[in-house]
PDB file of C-alpha atoms in Angstrom:
ATOM      1  CA  ARG A   1     -13.336  32.187  -0.594  1.00  0.00           C
ATOM      2  CA  THR A   2     -15.607  29.826  -2.505  1.00  0.00           C
ATOM      3  CA  ALA A   3     -12.715  27.476  -3.249  1.00  0.00           C
ATOM      4  CA  LEU A   4     -11.818  27.377   0.445  1.00  0.00           C
ATOM      5  CA  SER A   5     -15.420  26.571   1.367  1.00  0.00           C
ATOM      6  CA  ILE A   6     -15.530  23.739  -1.169  1.00  0.00           C
ATOM      7  CA  PHE A   7     -12.227  22.370   0.115  1.00  0.00           C
ATOM      8  CA  ALA A   8     -13.438  22.542   3.731  1.00  0.00           C
ATOM      9  CA  ALA A   9     -16.686  20.782   2.834  1.00  0.00           C
ATOM     10  CA  CYS A  10     -14.819  18.013   0.976  1.00  0.00           C
ATOM     11  CA  ALA A  11     -12.403  17.574   3.882  1.00  0.00           C
ATOM     12  CA  ALA A  12     -15.286  17.397   6.370  1.00  0.00           C
ATOM     13  CA  VAL A  13     -17.078  14.764   4.279  1.00  0.00           C
ATOM     14  CA  ALA A  14     -13.875  12.721   3.935  1.00  0.00           C
ATOM     15  CA  ILE A  15     -13.256  12.814   7.685  1.00  0.00           C
ATOM     16  CA  LEU A  16     -16.867  11.933   8.433  1.00  0.00           C
ATOM     17  CA  VAL A  17     -16.880   8.987   6.025  1.00  0.00           C
ATOM     18  CA  THR A  18     -13.598   7.491   7.255  1.00  0.00           C
ATOM     19  CA  SER A  19     -14.056   8.181  10.975  1.00  0.00           C
ATOM     20  CA  ALA A  20     -16.230   5.098  11.438  1.00  0.00           C
ATOM     21  CA  SER A  21     -13.363   2.833  10.347  1.00  0.00           C
ATOM     22  CA  LEU A  22     -10.724   4.243  12.706  1.00  0.00           C
ATOM     23  CA  PRO A  23     -11.552   1.991  15.715  1.00  0.00           C
ATOM     24  CA  ASN A  24     -11.247  -1.137  13.560  1.00  0.00           C
ATOM     25  CA  GLY A  25      -8.088  -3.211  13.695  1.00  0.00           C
ATOM     26  CA  PHE A  26      -5.830  -4.300  10.877  1.00  0.00           C
ATOM     27  CA  VAL A  27      -7.034  -6.979   8.462  1.00  0.00           C
ATOM     28  CA  TYR A  28      -5.458  -9.550   6.153  1.00  0.00           C
ATOM     29  CA  ASP A  29      -1.915  -8.592   5.188  1.00  0.00           C
ATOM     30  CA  ASP A  30      -1.943  -5.366   7.238  1.00  0.00           C
ATOM     31  CA  VAL A  31      -0.985  -7.387  10.308  1.00  0.00           C
ATOM     32  CA  TRP A  32       2.267  -8.547   8.684  1.00  0.00           C
ATOM     33  CA  ILE A  33       3.075  -5.403   6.694  1.00  0.00           C
ATOM     34  CA  VAL A  34       2.227  -2.757   9.285  1.00  0.00           C
ATOM     35  CA  GLU A  35       1.598  -4.168  12.743  1.00  0.00           C
ATOM     36  CA  ARG A  36       4.405  -6.762  12.931  1.00  0.00           C
ATOM     37  CA  ASN A  37       6.924  -5.120  10.600  1.00  0.00           C
ATOM     38  CA  GLU A  38       9.405  -3.286  12.840  1.00  0.00           C
ATOM     39  CA  VAL A  39      10.731  -1.245   9.902  1.00  0.00           C
ATOM     40  CA  VAL A  40       7.589   0.906   9.794  1.00  0.00           C
ATOM     41  CA  HIS A  41       7.595   1.641  13.531  1.00  0.00           C
ATOM     42  CA  HIS A  42      10.412   4.205  13.369  1.00  0.00           C
ATOM     43  CA  LEU A  43      11.476   6.842  10.877  1.00  0.00           C
ATOM     44  CA  ASP A  44      14.727   5.477   9.467  1.00  0.00           C
ATOM     45  CA  PHE A  45      14.325   6.273   5.767  1.00  0.00           C
ATOM     46  CA  GLY A  46      17.514   4.412   4.844  1.00  0.00           C
ATOM     47  CA  GLU A  47      16.071   1.238   6.306  1.00  0.00           C
ATOM     48  CA  LEU A  48      12.644   1.911   4.776  1.00  0.00           C
ATOM     49  CA  LEU A  49      14.173   2.306   1.321  1.00  0.00           C
ATOM     50  CA  SER A  50      16.283  -0.828   1.572  1.00  0.00           C
ATOM     51  CA  SER A  51      13.877  -3.189   3.335  1.00  0.00           C
ATOM     52  CA  PRO A  52      11.555  -5.644   1.612  1.00  0.00           C
ATOM     53  CA  PHE A  53       7.809  -5.069   1.708  1.00  0.00           C
ATOM     54  CA  TRP A  54       7.064  -8.368   3.434  1.00  0.00           C
ATOM     55  CA  PRO A  55       8.936  -9.439   6.574  1.00  0.00           C
ATOM     56  CA  GLU A  56      11.391 -12.317   6.168  1.00  0.00           C
ATOM     57  CA  GLU A  57       9.078 -14.864   7.795  1.00  0.00           C
ATOM     58  CA  ARG A  58       6.498 -14.164   5.084  1.00  0.00           C
ATOM     59  CA  GLY A  59       8.801 -14.570   2.062  1.00  0.00           C
ATOM     60  CA  ASN A  60      10.149 -11.089   1.376  1.00  0.00           C
ATOM     61  CA  VAL A  61       9.971 -11.093  -2.426  1.00  0.00           C
ATOM     62  CA  MET A  62       8.590  -7.567  -3.002  1.00  0.00           C
ATOM     63  CA  TRP A  63      10.235  -4.171  -2.624  1.00  0.00           C
ATOM     64  CA  ARG A  64       7.873  -1.214  -2.160  1.00  0.00           C
ATOM     65  CA  PRO A  65       9.691   1.659  -0.433  1.00  0.00           C
ATOM     66  CA  VAL A  66       6.981   4.264  -1.067  1.00  0.00           C
ATOM     67  CA  ALA A  67       4.291   2.083   0.519  1.00  0.00           C
ATOM     68  CA  LEU A  68       6.467   1.325   3.550  1.00  0.00           C
ATOM     69  CA  SER A  69       7.279   5.023   3.934  1.00  0.00           C
ATOM     70  CA  ALA A  70       3.566   5.828   3.935  1.00  0.00           C
ATOM     71  CA  PHE A  71       3.003   3.376   6.804  1.00  0.00           C
ATOM     72  CA  ALA A  72       5.878   4.758   8.902  1.00  0.00           C
TER      73      ALA A  72
END
Protein backbone atom coordinates (compact mmCIF):
# COMPACT_ATOMS: atom_id res chain seq x y z
CA ARG A 1 0.00 0.00 0.00
CA THR A 2 2.86 2.37 0.75
CA ALA A 3 4.41 1.76 -2.67
CA LEU A 4 1.08 2.56 -4.34
CA SER A 5 0.79 5.79 -2.35
CA ILE A 6 4.31 6.83 -3.36
CA PHE A 7 3.58 6.02 -7.00
CA ALA A 8 0.32 8.00 -6.90
CA ALA A 9 2.06 10.98 -5.30
CA CYS A 10 4.84 10.92 -7.93
CA ALA A 11 2.30 10.67 -10.74
CA ALA A 12 0.29 13.57 -9.31
CA VAL A 13 3.41 15.74 -9.04
CA ALA A 14 4.44 14.86 -12.61
CA ILE A 15 1.00 15.74 -13.96
CA LEU A 16 0.90 18.97 -11.98
CA VAL A 17 4.35 20.06 -13.16
CA THR A 18 3.73 19.34 -16.85
CA SER A 19 0.11 20.52 -17.02
CA ALA A 20 1.15 24.15 -17.38
CA SER A 21 2.97 23.37 -20.64
CA LEU A 22 0.09 21.55 -22.36
CA PRO A 23 -1.59 24.67 -23.87
CA ASN A 24 1.70 25.76 -25.47
CA GLY A 25 2.32 25.11 -29.14
CA PHE A 26 5.21 23.33 -30.79
CA VAL A 27 8.61 25.03 -30.91
CA TYR A 28 11.72 24.86 -33.08
CA ASP A 29 11.99 21.55 -34.91
CA ASP A 30 8.74 20.17 -33.44
CA VAL A 31 6.81 21.98 -36.17
CA TRP A 32 8.61 20.02 -38.91
CA ILE A 33 8.98 16.70 -37.09
CA VAL A 34 5.55 16.43 -35.50
CA GLU A 35 3.09 19.02 -36.76
CA ARG A 36 3.90 18.96 -40.50
CA ASN A 37 5.15 15.38 -40.80
CA GLU A 38 2.21 13.34 -42.11
CA VAL A 39 3.89 10.06 -41.12
CA VAL A 40 3.21 10.66 -37.42
CA HIS A 41 -0.46 11.52 -37.92
CA HIS A 42 -1.58 7.91 -38.43
CA LEU A 43 -0.55 4.57 -36.99
CA ASP A 44 1.15 2.83 -39.91
CA PHE A 45 4.14 1.23 -38.19
CA GLY A 46 5.62 0.04 -41.49
CA GLU A 47 5.76 3.61 -42.71
CA LEU A 48 7.02 4.87 -39.34
CA LEU A 49 9.87 2.36 -39.37
CA SER A 50 10.91 3.14 -42.93
CA SER A 51 10.48 6.92 -43.01
CA PRO A 52 13.21 9.45 -42.33
CA PHE A 53 13.07 11.57 -39.19
CA TRP A 54 13.00 14.86 -41.08
CA PRO A 55 10.55 15.47 -43.93
CA GLU A 56 12.04 15.61 -47.42
CA GLU A 57 11.81 19.40 -47.65
CA ARG A 58 14.07 19.67 -44.60
CA GLY A 59 16.84 17.33 -45.82
CA ASN A 60 15.87 13.90 -44.53
CA VAL A 61 19.30 12.65 -43.44
CA MET A 62 18.35 11.02 -40.11
CA TRP A 63 16.45 7.82 -39.37
CA ARG A 64 14.86 7.59 -35.91
CA PRO A 65 11.97 5.11 -35.96
CA VAL A 66 11.54 4.94 -32.17
CA ALA A 67 11.21 8.73 -31.88
CA LEU A 68 8.70 8.88 -34.74
CA SER A 69 6.70 6.04 -33.20
CA ALA A 70 6.54 7.95 -29.92
CA PHE A 71 5.06 10.97 -31.71
CA ALA A 72 2.43 8.92 -33.56
